[in-house]
């Protein structure tokens, strides 16, 4: 008789251990695709045996050992030696505990971290890095990932296998980055996790229902990363940013799934536990320095979340943070946000003047947010006709359905 | 980001021009399209796509005032017609234009590139950014 509690315990343990084991096996043997197959087999063996025989004393060591045996199998070319190895592997399956000594050499977190560095390598395209991270580190099935991104499963399978091929052929070193490249590589990891979060942070109704899972998955992964690197201020800040953003989710869409802007949200719906955790994280991260973009964004999110009413928002402080972020990132979208804050502090006219300057930036040419912000400021300034025109212009340019619905509704309300 | 690439092909005498090409040119054209599809599939970029039957079989359907459908037949005044489409997922618009540019060069009579019009349109998504 299977014990259901052991089943679910084993299942969540396997999910937690899988990236550590994969990271270790990749680091040891340097063949990503073969390592993934080997770990997959070890996980299957564990899923069958653990609920039946009870958890091994050292589950992680057990998995690493079994997967390593599979890898050894993979590399043997002679049939006889392969047979001998299979016997040894079977032996290991039965008595793995004796062989786990070397599994304790390194921190398990290092293995997960190595895996993240590989999956988010800058040589991969963004969709590839996202897919590979969700597959290899998150342990999602290819079908689940395909479903989340609304593409056929075969396409997602091909994308993942192409990503592994890129890693193999581009000579991405399957080892920890050097100290010099570490910051850049960690940045790529954080960026990928951030994209996974944003992809899922969307309307929770209709055909997009399942996509919220991506946000939870991103939070889970950043949380794991934060446990591995508790002293990294940017990692802590990214976790804070996600929690502080996620806290507003219940108020962010109305009953019809339409977007509700920040100044109209019912703040009593915000998740106070997430806000408290996020605020504590960012407060602890900020003094650690050096200040980075996620710390600033988390700080801004915290200021929003701590205002009981929109009117109580500390805009001068938000403006100061956006000015700091603008200097760090040289990103015109950040400048747009800075202009929104400027308008909140100094009035819509000051915002519109600043917008005229920013509009010269070629990177924003034709970007709907430029028109959306202008429309918003024109509305505040009382120029309804021009506001309507710019809301409509923005609506025609956005590729997001909820944004478009919001913008056309806004225009219709004023017209 | 997902893009739809729509291939506008020249109409022939009531149907596709391609129907009047020599067999080897038709084969070269089909081979080219299959190679392109394989490339997109292998790259994990192909979300979907279909080729469409000739314009000779196309019907425009519109409800009349009584709510019953009215249909229209062949459209002799149209010079170009939707011949097929792809939906691809890529990480930047330039890649979509690159694929479209390649599709445009599909070989025609004598193996000469057709330089067809490929209309590139971003597919709307459900992921909003913060407003």
Short mmCIF file of C-alpha atoms in Angstrom, two decimals:
data_model
loop_
_atom_site.label_atom_id
_atom_site.label_comp_id
_atom_site.label_asym_id
_atom_site.label_seq_id
_atom_site.Cartn_x
_atom_site.Cartn_y
_atom_site.Cartn_z
CA UNK A 1 0.00 0.00 0.00
CA UNK A 2 1.38 3.41 -0.92
CA UNK A 3 1.23 6.06 1.70
CA UNK A 4 -0.18 9.17 0.03
CA UNK A 5 1.64 11.49 2.42
CA UNK A 6 4.98 9.94 1.53
CA UNK A 7 4.01 10.18 -2.13
CA UNK A 8 3.46 13.91 -1.97
CA UNK A 9 6.47 14.39 0.29
CA UNK A 10 8.63 12.49 -2.17
CA UNK A 11 7.16 14.48 -5.03
CA UNK A 12 7.91 17.90 -3.58
CA UNK A 13 11.34 16.72 -2.44
CA UNK A 14 12.11 15.49 -5.96
CA UNK A 15 11.04 18.81 -7.40
CA UNK A 16 13.32 20.65 -5.01
CA UNK A 17 16.28 18.33 -5.55
CA UNK A 18 16.04 17.95 -9.34
CA UNK A 19 17.87 21.17 -10.28
CA UNK A 20 20.57 20.55 -7.66
CA UNK A 21 21.15 17.07 -9.02
CA UNK A 22 21.11 18.23 -12.64
CA UNK A 23 23.51 21.07 -11.84
CA UNK A 24 25.88 18.64 -10.18
CA UNK A 25 25.78 16.08 -12.98
CA UNK A 26 26.22 18.75 -15.67
CA UNK A 27 29.12 20.23 -13.73
CA UNK A 28 30.72 16.84 -13.37
CA UNK A 29 30.22 15.42 -16.89
CA UNK A 30 29.73 18.52 -19.03
CA UNK A 31 27.03 17.19 -21.35
CA UNK A 32 23.79 19.02 -20.75
CA UNK A 33 21.42 16.89 -22.82
CA UNK A 34 22.80 13.55 -21.62
CA UNK A 35 22.84 14.82 -18.04
CA UNK A 36 19.22 15.80 -18.30
CA UNK A 37 18.27 12.34 -19.55
CA UNK A 38 20.27 10.72 -16.78
CA UNK A 39 18.67 12.88 -14.08
CA UNK A 40 15.26 12.21 -15.56
CA UNK A 41 15.85 8.47 -15.20
CA UNK A 42 17.07 8.88 -11.64
CA UNK A 43 13.94 10.89 -10.81
CA UNK A 44 11.74 8.20 -12.27
CA UNK A 45 13.56 5.53 -10.28
CA UNK A 46 13.10 7.62 -7.14
CA UNK A 47 9.44 8.29 -7.83
CA UNK A 48 8.87 4.55 -8.00
CA UNK A 49 11.13 3.44 -5.16
CA UNK A 50 10.87 6.12 -2.50
CA UNK A 51 7.14 5.84 -1.83
CA UNK A 52 7.53 2.06 -1.78
CA UNK A 53 10.76 1.65 0.23
CA UNK A 54 10.79 4.88 2.18
CA UNK A 55 13.00 7.92 1.65
CA UNK A 56 16.73 7.19 1.50
CA UNK A 57 18.85 8.70 4.23
CA UNK A 58 20.45 11.12 1.79
CA UNK A 59 17.97 11.67 -1.05
CA UNK A 60 20.15 14.15 -2.93
CA UNK A 61 23.18 11.89 -2.79
CA UNK A 62 21.02 8.98 -3.90
CA UNK A 63 19.82 10.88 -6.96
CA UNK A 64 23.28 12.18 -7.87
CA UNK A 65 24.71 8.72 -7.61
CA UNK A 66 22.01 7.07 -9.70
CA UNK A 67 22.16 9.83 -12.34
CA UNK A 68 25.96 9.61 -12.42
CA UNK A 69 25.71 5.91 -13.04
CA UNK A 70 23.38 6.63 -15.93
CA UNK A 71 25.91 9.10 -17.28
CA UNK A 72 28.64 6.53 -17.01
CA UNK A 73 26.40 4.18 -18.98
CA UNK A 74 25.98 6.84 -21.57
CA UNK A 75 29.69 7.24 -22.11
CA UNK A 76 30.64 3.55 -22.27
CA UNK A 77 30.99 2.40 -25.80
CA UNK A 78 31.74 -1.26 -25.27
CA UNK A 79 28.65 -3.38 -24.86
CA UNK A 80 30.21 -5.59 -22.20
CA UNK A 81 31.39 -2.72 -20.10
CA UNK A 82 28.02 -1.12 -20.51
CA UNK A 83 26.38 -4.27 -19.22
CA UNK A 84 28.70 -4.30 -16.24
CA UNK A 85 27.93 -0.69 -15.53
CA UNK A 86 24.23 -1.32 -15.75
CA UNK A 87 24.62 -4.05 -13.18
CA UNK A 88 26.52 -1.60 -11.02
CA UNK A 89 23.86 1.00 -11.57
CA UNK A 90 21.20 -1.49 -10.57
CA UNK A 91 23.29 -2.21 -7.54
CA UNK A 92 23.44 1.50 -6.86
CA UNK A 93 19.69 1.69 -7.16
CA UNK A 94 19.38 -0.92 -4.46
CA UNK A 95 22.16 0.30 -2.17
CA UNK A 96 22.94 3.86 -3.07
CA UNK A 97 23.66 5.14 0.41
CA UNK A 98 27.17 3.73 0.49
CA UNK A 99 28.20 5.69 -2.57
CA UNK A 100 27.10 9.18 -1.76
CA UNK A 101 30.17 10.49 0.02
CA UNK A 102 31.27 12.87 -2.74
CA UNK A 103 27.83 14.37 -3.07
CA UNK A 104 28.59 16.39 0.03
CA UNK A 105 31.65 18.18 -1.38
CA UNK A 106 29.80 21.27 -2.48
CA UNK A 107 26.76 23.13 -1.26
CA UNK A 108 23.60 21.88 -3.02
CA UNK A 109 22.80 25.51 -3.78
CA UNK A 110 25.90 25.76 -5.96
CA UNK A 111 24.48 23.07 -8.21
CA UNK A 112 21.19 24.92 -8.69
CA UNK A 113 23.11 28.13 -9.27
CA UNK A 114 25.32 26.51 -11.90
CA UNK A 115 22.23 25.22 -13.65
CA UNK A 116 20.68 28.70 -13.64
CA UNK A 117 23.86 30.21 -15.07
CA UNK A 118 23.82 27.66 -17.89
CA UNK A 119 20.11 27.98 -18.67
CA UNK A 120 20.22 31.79 -18.73
CA UNK A 121 23.44 32.05 -20.70
CA UNK A 122 23.66 35.21 -22.82
CA UNK A 123 24.27 33.14 -25.96
CA UNK A 124 20.65 31.94 -25.81
CA UNK A 125 17.74 33.94 -27.18
CA UNK A 126 15.31 35.15 -24.53
CA UNK A 127 12.53 32.65 -25.38
CA UNK A 128 15.10 29.83 -25.30
CA UNK A 129 16.54 30.83 -21.93
CA UNK A 130 13.06 31.18 -20.47
CA UNK A 131 11.99 27.76 -21.77
CA UNK A 132 15.16 26.00 -20.68
CA UNK A 133 15.04 27.53 -17.20
CA UNK A 134 11.44 26.48 -16.69
CA UNK A 135 12.23 22.98 -17.94
CA UNK A 136 15.57 22.28 -16.26
CA UNK A 137 15.38 24.37 -13.09
CA UNK A 138 11.64 24.70 -12.61
CA UNK A 139 10.95 21.08 -13.51
CA UNK A 140 7.88 22.01 -15.58
CA UNK A 141 6.98 19.60 -18.35
CA UNK A 142 7.40 20.69 -21.94
CA UNK A 143 3.61 20.54 -22.32
CA UNK A 144 3.13 22.85 -19.35
CA UNK A 145 5.61 25.37 -20.72
CA UNK A 146 4.07 25.20 -24.20
CA UNK A 147 0.66 25.76 -22.67
CA UNK A 148 1.86 28.75 -20.68
CA UNK A 149 3.28 30.41 -23.79
CA UNK A 150 0.44 29.36 -26.08
CA UNK A 151 2.61 27.51 -28.57
CA UNK A 152 2.35 23.89 -29.74
CA UNK A 153 4.17 21.35 -27.59
CA UNK A 154 6.34 20.26 -30.53
CA UNK A 155 7.52 23.85 -31.00
CA UNK A 156 8.44 24.16 -27.35
CA UNK A 157 10.21 20.77 -27.38
CA UNK A 158 12.22 21.91 -30.38
CA UNK A 159 13.02 25.24 -28.74
CA UNK A 160 14.33 23.48 -25.65
CA UNK A 161 16.38 21.00 -27.61
CA UNK A 162 17.75 23.81 -29.78
CA UNK A 163 18.75 25.67 -26.62
CA UNK A 164 20.67 22.64 -25.39
CA UNK A 165 22.30 22.34 -28.79
CA UNK A 166 23.34 26.00 -28.64
CA UNK A 167 24.87 25.40 -25.24
CA UNK A 168 26.74 22.39 -26.56
CA UNK A 169 27.99 23.93 -29.81
CA UNK A 170 28.75 27.44 -28.58
CA UNK A 171 31.15 26.05 -26.03
CA UNK A 172 29.31 27.55 -23.08
CA UNK A 173 31.46 26.43 -20.21
CA UNK A 174 29.45 24.15 -17.96
CA UNK A 175 31.10 25.51 -14.86
CA UNK A 176 30.68 28.42 -12.52
CA UNK A 177 31.41 31.78 -14.16
CA UNK A 178 34.65 33.46 -13.18
CA UNK A 179 34.60 36.36 -10.78
CA UNK A 180 34.89 38.84 -13.67
CA UNK A 181 31.89 37.50 -15.57
CA UNK A 182 29.81 36.60 -12.55
CA UNK A 183 27.90 39.89 -12.19
CA UNK A 184 26.92 39.92 -15.86
CA UNK A 185 25.86 36.28 -15.75
CA UNK A 186 23.85 36.75 -12.57
CA UNK A 187 22.17 39.70 -14.27
CA UNK A 188 21.13 37.44 -17.13
CA UNK A 189 19.67 34.99 -14.61
CA UNK A 190 17.72 37.72 -12.82
CA UNK A 191 16.49 39.14 -16.11
CA UNK A 192 15.23 35.73 -17.25
CA UNK A 193 13.42 35.14 -13.96
CA UNK A 194 11.94 38.63 -14.17
CA UNK A 195 10.63 37.92 -17.68
CA UNK A 196 9.04 34.68 -16.50
CA UNK A 197 7.32 36.65 -13.77
CA UNK A 198 6.05 39.38 -16.10
CA UNK A 199 4.80 36.83 -18.59
CA UNK A 200 2.58 35.39 -15.91
CA UNK A 201 1.57 38.67 -14.35
CA UNK A 202 -1.57 39.16 -16.30
CA UNK A 203 -5.30 39.01 -16.24
CA UNK A 204 -6.50 35.99 -14.28
CA UNK A 205 -9.62 35.38 -16.33
CA UNK A 206 -10.49 33.67 -19.55
CA UNK A 207 -7.93 31.96 -21.73
CA UNK A 208 -5.01 33.32 -19.71
CA UNK A 209 -5.99 31.66 -16.42
CA UNK A 210 -3.12 29.17 -16.35
CA UNK A 211 -0.52 31.83 -16.99
CA UNK A 212 -0.56 33.01 -13.39
CA UNK A 213 1.35 29.81 -12.66
CA UNK A 214 4.35 31.38 -14.35
CA UNK A 215 4.41 34.17 -11.78
CA UNK A 216 4.28 31.71 -8.90
CA UNK A 217 6.98 29.67 -10.58
CA UNK A 218 9.21 32.74 -11.00
CA UNK A 219 8.71 33.66 -7.34
CA UNK A 220 9.56 30.10 -6.31
CA UNK A 221 12.78 30.19 -8.36
CA UNK A 222 13.87 33.61 -7.10
CA UNK A 223 13.10 32.50 -3.56
CA UNK A 224 15.38 29.48 -4.07
CA UNK A 225 18.07 31.75 -5.52
CA UNK A 226 17.72 34.09 -2.56
CA UNK A 227 18.27 31.16 -0.20
CA UNK A 228 21.45 30.29 -2.10
CA UNK A 229 22.70 33.90 -2.22
CA UNK A 230 21.15 35.51 0.88
CA UNK A 231 23.66 38.39 0.86
CA UNK A 232 23.10 39.46 -2.74
CA UNK A 233 21.07 42.66 -2.56
CA UNK A 234 19.83 42.47 -6.15
CA UNK A 235 18.54 38.91 -5.76
CA UNK A 236 16.71 39.88 -2.55
CA UNK A 237 15.37 42.97 -4.29
CA UNK A 238 14.06 41.01 -7.28
CA UNK A 239 12.19 38.72 -4.90
CA UNK A 240 10.85 41.81 -3.12
CA UNK A 241 9.82 43.41 -6.41
CA UNK A 242 7.89 40.30 -7.44
CA UNK A 243 6.15 39.98 -4.07
CA UNK A 244 5.27 43.69 -3.94
CA UNK A 245 3.90 43.53 -7.48
CA UNK A 246 2.07 40.28 -6.87
CA UNK A 247 0.45 41.75 -3.75
CA UNK A 248 -1.59 44.07 -6.01
CA UNK A 249 -2.79 41.31 -8.32
CA UNK A 250 -6.26 40.90 -6.69
CA UNK A 251 -7.04 44.57 -7.32
CA UNK A 252 -5.41 44.89 -10.69
CA UNK A 253 -8.28 43.59 -12.80
CA UNK A 254 -12.02 44.08 -12.38
CA UNK A 255 -14.73 41.42 -12.51
CA UNK A 256 -14.55 41.45 -16.32
CA UNK A 257 -10.81 41.00 -16.35
CA UNK A 258 -10.19 44.59 -17.46
CA UNK A 259 -7.18 46.47 -16.09
CA UNK A 260 -7.72 48.80 -13.17
CA UNK A 261 -5.10 51.58 -12.98
CA UNK A 262 -3.19 52.10 -9.74
CA UNK A 263 -5.13 55.22 -8.71
CA UNK A 264 -8.46 53.38 -8.99
CA UNK A 265 -7.51 50.09 -7.34
CA UNK A 266 -9.29 48.93 -4.19
CA UNK A 267 -6.26 48.83 -1.93
CA UNK A 268 -8.03 46.78 0.72
CA UNK A 269 -7.69 43.88 -1.73
CA UNK A 270 -3.89 44.08 -1.72
CA UNK A 271 -2.15 41.16 -0.04
CA UNK A 272 -0.73 42.53 3.20
CA UNK A 273 1.44 39.51 3.95
CA UNK A 274 3.23 39.77 0.61
CA UNK A 275 3.67 43.52 1.12
CA UNK A 276 5.16 42.99 4.59
CA UNK A 277 7.57 40.37 3.29
CA UNK A 278 8.54 42.48 0.27
CA UNK A 279 9.08 45.63 2.32
CA UNK A 280 11.22 43.73 4.84
CA UNK A 281 13.32 42.25 2.02
CA UNK A 282 13.96 45.52 0.24
CA UNK A 283 14.60 47.39 3.49
CA UNK A 284 17.27 44.84 4.38
CA UNK A 285 18.74 44.85 0.86
CA UNK A 286 19.11 48.59 0.29
CA UNK A 287 21.79 49.30 2.91
CA UNK A 288 23.89 46.38 1.64
CA UNK A 289 24.82 48.15 -1.60
CA UNK A 290 25.96 48.65 -4.25
CA UNK A 291 22.57 49.95 -5.29
CA UNK A 292 21.18 48.16 -8.35
CA UNK A 293 18.15 48.49 -10.63
CA UNK A 294 16.06 45.82 -8.88
CA UNK A 295 16.61 47.47 -5.49
CA UNK A 296 15.34 50.75 -6.87
CA UNK A 297 12.35 49.19 -8.58
CA UNK A 298 11.50 47.25 -5.42
CA UNK A 299 11.81 50.43 -3.37
CA UNK A 300 9.39 52.21 -5.71
CA UNK A 301 6.97 49.28 -5.55
CA UNK A 302 7.22 49.39 -1.75
CA UNK A 303 6.36 53.09 -1.68
CA UNK A 304 3.25 52.42 -3.77
CA UNK A 305 2.26 49.45 -1.63
CA UNK A 306 2.67 51.34 1.63
CA UNK A 307 0.29 54.14 0.64
CA UNK A 308 -3.13 53.31 2.08
CA UNK A 309 -4.71 55.69 -0.45
CA UNK A 310 -3.41 56.82 -3.85
CA UNK A 311 -3.39 60.41 -2.60
CA UNK A 312 -0.95 59.44 0.16
CA UNK A 313 1.67 58.17 -2.30
CA UNK A 314 5.08 59.70 -1.61
CA UNK A 315 5.70 60.95 -5.17
CA UNK A 316 8.77 63.10 -4.39
CA UNK A 317 10.51 59.96 -3.12
CA UNK A 318 9.38 57.94 -6.13
CA UNK A 319 10.66 60.70 -8.41
CA UNK A 320 14.06 60.62 -6.66
CA UNK A 321 14.26 56.85 -7.13
CA UNK A 322 13.34 57.09 -10.83
CA UNK A 323 16.03 59.72 -11.35
CA UNK A 324 18.52 57.35 -9.75
CA UNK A 325 17.28 54.43 -11.85
CA UNK A 326 17.48 56.54 -14.99
CA UNK A 327 21.15 57.25 -14.34
CA UNK A 328 21.82 53.53 -13.81
CA UNK A 329 19.90 52.07 -16.70
CA UNK A 330 19.69 54.55 -19.60
CA UNK A 331 16.34 53.04 -20.55
CA UNK A 332 13.75 55.37 -22.16
CA UNK A 333 10.87 53.45 -20.51
CA UNK A 334 12.39 54.35 -17.14
CA UNK A 335 12.49 57.96 -18.32
CA UNK A 336 8.80 57.73 -19.16
CA UNK A 337 8.06 56.54 -15.63
CA UNK A 338 10.22 59.34 -14.26
CA UNK A 339 8.10 61.80 -16.23
CA UNK A 340 4.90 60.36 -14.74
CA UNK A 341 6.42 60.93 -11.29
CA UNK A 342 7.52 64.44 -12.30
CA UNK A 343 3.93 65.24 -13.28
CA UNK A 344 2.66 63.93 -9.95
CA UNK A 345 5.06 66.21 -8.07
CA UNK A 346 5.17 69.32 -10.27
CA UNK A 347 1.92 69.05 -12.21
CA UNK A 348 0.95 67.79 -15.68
CA UNK A 349 2.46 70.78 -17.51
CA UNK A 350 5.95 69.94 -16.21
CA UNK A 351 5.39 66.34 -17.26
CA UNK A 352 4.30 67.33 -20.77
CA UNK A 353 7.36 69.58 -21.17
CA UNK A 354 9.64 66.73 -20.11
CA UNK A 355 7.82 64.43 -22.52
CA UNK A 356 8.59 66.75 -25.45
CA UNK A 357 12.28 66.36 -24.66
CA UNK A 358 12.08 62.57 -24.30
CA UNK A 359 10.03 62.17 -27.51
CA UNK A 360 13.21 62.93 -29.46
CA UNK A 361 14.68 59.60 -28.27
CA UNK A 362 14.71 57.35 -31.35
CA UNK A 363 14.29 54.24 -29.21
CA UNK A 364 10.77 55.38 -28.27
CA UNK A 365 9.69 56.13 -31.82
CA UNK A 366 6.21 54.70 -32.33
CA UNK A 367 6.11 53.21 -28.85
CA UNK A 368 2.58 53.18 -27.53
CA UNK A 369 3.61 54.10 -23.99
CA UNK A 370 4.81 57.49 -25.16
CA UNK A 371 1.29 58.23 -26.42
CA UNK A 372 -0.33 56.60 -23.40
CA UNK A 373 1.61 58.78 -20.96
CA UNK A 374 0.98 61.89 -23.06
CA UNK A 375 -2.74 61.11 -23.17
CA UNK A 376 -2.76 60.63 -19.42
CA UNK A 377 -1.00 63.95 -18.77
CA UNK A 378 -3.18 65.79 -21.28
CA UNK A 379 -6.24 64.44 -19.49
CA UNK A 380 -4.89 65.69 -16.18
CA UNK A 381 -4.14 69.05 -17.75
CA UNK A 382 -7.76 69.27 -18.90
CA UNK A 383 -7.12 68.99 -22.65
CA UNK A 384 -9.74 66.34 -23.33
CA UNK A 385 -9.67 66.42 -27.08
CA UNK A 386 -5.92 65.92 -27.35
CA UNK A 387 -6.06 63.29 -24.61
CA UNK A 388 -8.64 61.29 -26.54
CA UNK A 389 -6.52 61.47 -29.69
CA UNK A 390 -3.44 60.18 -27.89
CA UNK A 391 -5.30 57.44 -26.02
CA UNK A 392 -6.55 56.21 -29.39
CA UNK A 393 -3.11 56.46 -30.95
CA UNK A 394 -1.66 54.43 -28.06
CA UNK A 395 -4.48 51.86 -28.33
CA UNK A 396 -3.70 51.33 -32.00
CA UNK A 397 -0.03 50.74 -31.22
CA UNK A 398 -0.06 48.39 -28.24
CA UNK A 399 0.14 44.66 -28.82
CA UNK A 400 -1.48 43.83 -25.49
CA UNK A 401 -5.20 43.12 -25.48
CA UNK A 402 -5.82 44.31 -21.87
CA UNK A 403 -3.84 47.51 -22.53
CA UNK A 404 -5.78 48.20 -25.70
CA UNK A 405 -9.09 47.65 -23.94
CA UNK A 406 -8.03 49.97 -21.15
CA UNK A 407 -6.87 52.70 -23.55
CA UNK A 408 -9.94 52.64 -25.81
CA UNK A 409 -12.23 52.68 -22.77
CA UNK A 410 -10.32 55.63 -21.39
CA UNK A 411 -10.70 57.47 -24.71
CA UNK A 412 -14.40 56.62 -24.91
CA UNK A 413 -14.99 57.93 -21.38
CA UNK A 414 -13.57 61.33 -22.32
CA UNK A 415 -14.87 61.66 -25.86
CA UNK B 1 6.41 38.08 -29.31
CA UNK B 2 4.37 36.36 -31.96
CA UNK B 3 4.05 37.51 -35.54
CA UNK B 4 1.79 36.50 -38.38
CA UNK B 5 3.45 36.50 -41.78
CA UNK B 6 0.94 36.67 -44.60
CA UNK B 7 2.08 35.73 -48.04
CA UNK B 8 0.37 37.70 -50.77
CA UNK B 9 0.76 35.91 -54.07
CA UNK B 10 -0.10 37.14 -57.51
CA UNK B 11 -3.32 35.82 -58.97
CA UNK B 12 -3.23 34.02 -62.27
CA UNK B 13 -6.18 33.42 -64.54
CA UNK B 14 -8.76 32.94 -61.80
CA UNK B 15 -6.27 31.00 -59.70
CA UNK B 16 -2.64 30.93 -58.62
CA UNK B 17 -0.04 31.90 -61.15
CA UNK B 18 2.02 28.93 -59.98
CA UNK B 19 -0.39 26.55 -61.71
CA UNK B 20 1.00 27.70 -65.06
CA UNK B 21 4.68 27.19 -64.19
CA UNK B 22 6.83 24.33 -65.51
CA UNK B 23 6.91 21.30 -63.20
CA UNK B 24 10.52 21.79 -62.14
CA UNK B 25 9.85 25.38 -61.07
CA UNK B 26 6.82 24.32 -59.06
CA UNK B 27 8.94 21.67 -57.38
CA UNK B 28 11.72 24.15 -56.58
CA UNK B 29 9.15 26.50 -55.05
CA UNK B 30 7.60 23.78 -52.89
CA UNK B 31 11.04 22.55 -51.80
CA UNK B 32 11.98 26.07 -50.78
CA UNK B 33 8.85 26.41 -48.65
CA UNK B 34 9.41 23.03 -47.02
CA UNK B 35 13.00 23.96 -46.18
CA UNK B 36 11.84 27.24 -44.68
CA UNK B 37 9.20 25.47 -42.60
CA UNK B 38 11.74 22.96 -41.37
CA UNK B 39 14.15 25.72 -40.44
CA UNK B 40 11.45 27.49 -38.42
CA UNK B 41 10.30 24.24 -36.82
CA UNK B 42 13.84 23.22 -35.88
CA UNK B 43 14.49 26.62 -34.36
CA UNK B 44 11.43 26.24 -32.14
CA UNK B 45 9.94 29.36 -33.71
CA UNK B 46 7.05 27.95 -35.71
CA UNK B 47 3.75 28.29 -33.88
CA UNK B 48 1.60 27.42 -36.86
CA UNK B 49 0.95 28.02 -40.52
CA UNK B 50 -1.02 26.82 -43.49
CA UNK B 51 -1.09 27.17 -47.22
CA UNK B 52 -4.43 28.10 -48.72
CA UNK B 53 -6.27 26.79 -51.74
CA UNK B 54 -6.45 29.00 -54.80
CA UNK B 55 -8.51 32.19 -55.01
CA UNK B 56 -10.77 30.48 -57.56
CA UNK B 57 -12.37 28.67 -54.65
CA UNK B 58 -12.49 31.66 -52.33
CA UNK B 59 -15.87 32.97 -51.22
CA UNK B 60 -16.65 36.15 -49.35
CA UNK B 61 -19.48 35.60 -46.91
CA UNK B 62 -21.46 38.46 -45.46
CA UNK B 63 -24.80 38.44 -43.64
CA UNK B 64 -27.54 40.35 -45.43
CA UNK B 65 -30.12 42.52 -43.74
CA UNK B 66 -32.25 39.48 -43.02
CA UNK B 67 -29.30 37.83 -41.28
CA UNK B 68 -28.92 35.21 -44.00
CA UNK B 69 -25.49 34.79 -45.57
CA UNK B 70 -24.76 36.26 -48.98
CA UNK B 71 -21.77 34.96 -50.84
CA UNK B 72 -19.53 36.43 -53.49
CA UNK B 73 -17.42 34.56 -55.99
CA UNK B 74 -14.09 35.07 -57.76
CA UNK B 75 -12.54 38.53 -57.50
CA UNK B 76 -11.06 39.33 -60.91
CA UNK B 77 -10.09 42.89 -60.00
CA UNK B 78 -7.79 41.72 -57.18
CA UNK B 79 -4.15 41.36 -58.23
CA UNK B 80 -2.82 39.71 -55.05
CA UNK B 81 -4.42 37.24 -52.71
CA UNK B 82 -3.57 35.58 -49.41
CA UNK B 83 -1.78 32.35 -50.37
CA UNK B 84 -0.77 31.19 -46.91
CA UNK B 85 0.48 32.31 -43.55
CA UNK B 86 2.90 31.50 -40.76
CA UNK B 87 2.71 32.37 -37.08
CA UNK B 88 6.14 32.49 -35.50
CA UNK B 89 7.39 33.37 -32.04
CA UNK B 90 10.62 35.33 -31.96
CA UNK B 91 12.43 37.54 -29.49
CA UNK B 92 12.59 40.68 -31.62
CA UNK B 93 10.73 42.17 -34.60
CA UNK B 94 13.88 42.14 -36.77
CA UNK B 95 13.86 38.33 -36.74
CA UNK B 96 10.27 38.33 -38.03
CA UNK B 97 11.27 40.68 -40.85
CA UNK B 98 14.24 38.45 -41.62
CA UNK B 99 12.00 35.39 -41.96
CA UNK B 100 9.54 37.37 -44.08
CA UNK B 101 12.38 38.59 -46.27
CA UNK B 102 13.49 35.04 -46.82
CA UNK B 103 9.97 33.82 -47.61
CA UNK B 104 9.65 36.65 -50.11
CA UNK B 105 12.54 35.25 -52.15
CA UNK B 106 10.79 31.93 -52.84
CA UNK B 107 11.72 30.91 -56.39
CA UNK B 108 9.30 31.44 -59.26
CA UNK B 109 9.50 30.65 -62.99
CA UNK B 110 13.06 29.87 -64.05
CA UNK B 111 14.14 29.80 -60.39
CA UNK B 112 14.02 33.60 -60.25
CA UNK B 113 13.05 34.97 -56.80
CA UNK B 114 9.40 36.03 -56.70
CA UNK B 115 9.99 38.84 -54.20
CA UNK B 116 6.43 38.42 -53.01
CA UNK B 117 4.81 40.80 -50.56
CA UNK B 118 4.89 39.30 -47.07
CA UNK B 119 2.73 41.23 -44.66
CA UNK B 120 4.15 41.11 -41.12
CA UNK B 121 1.76 41.74 -38.22
CA UNK B 122 2.38 41.36 -34.53
CA UNK B 123 -0.16 39.12 -32.81
CA UNK B 124 -1.80 40.73 -29.80
CA UNK B 125 -0.94 39.21 -26.47
CA UNK B 126 -2.59 39.13 -23.10
CA UNK B 127 0.42 40.27 -21.10
CA UNK B 128 0.04 43.88 -20.16
CA UNK B 129 2.87 45.95 -18.76
CA UNK B 130 2.10 48.16 -15.79
CA UNK B 131 -0.11 51.17 -16.56
#
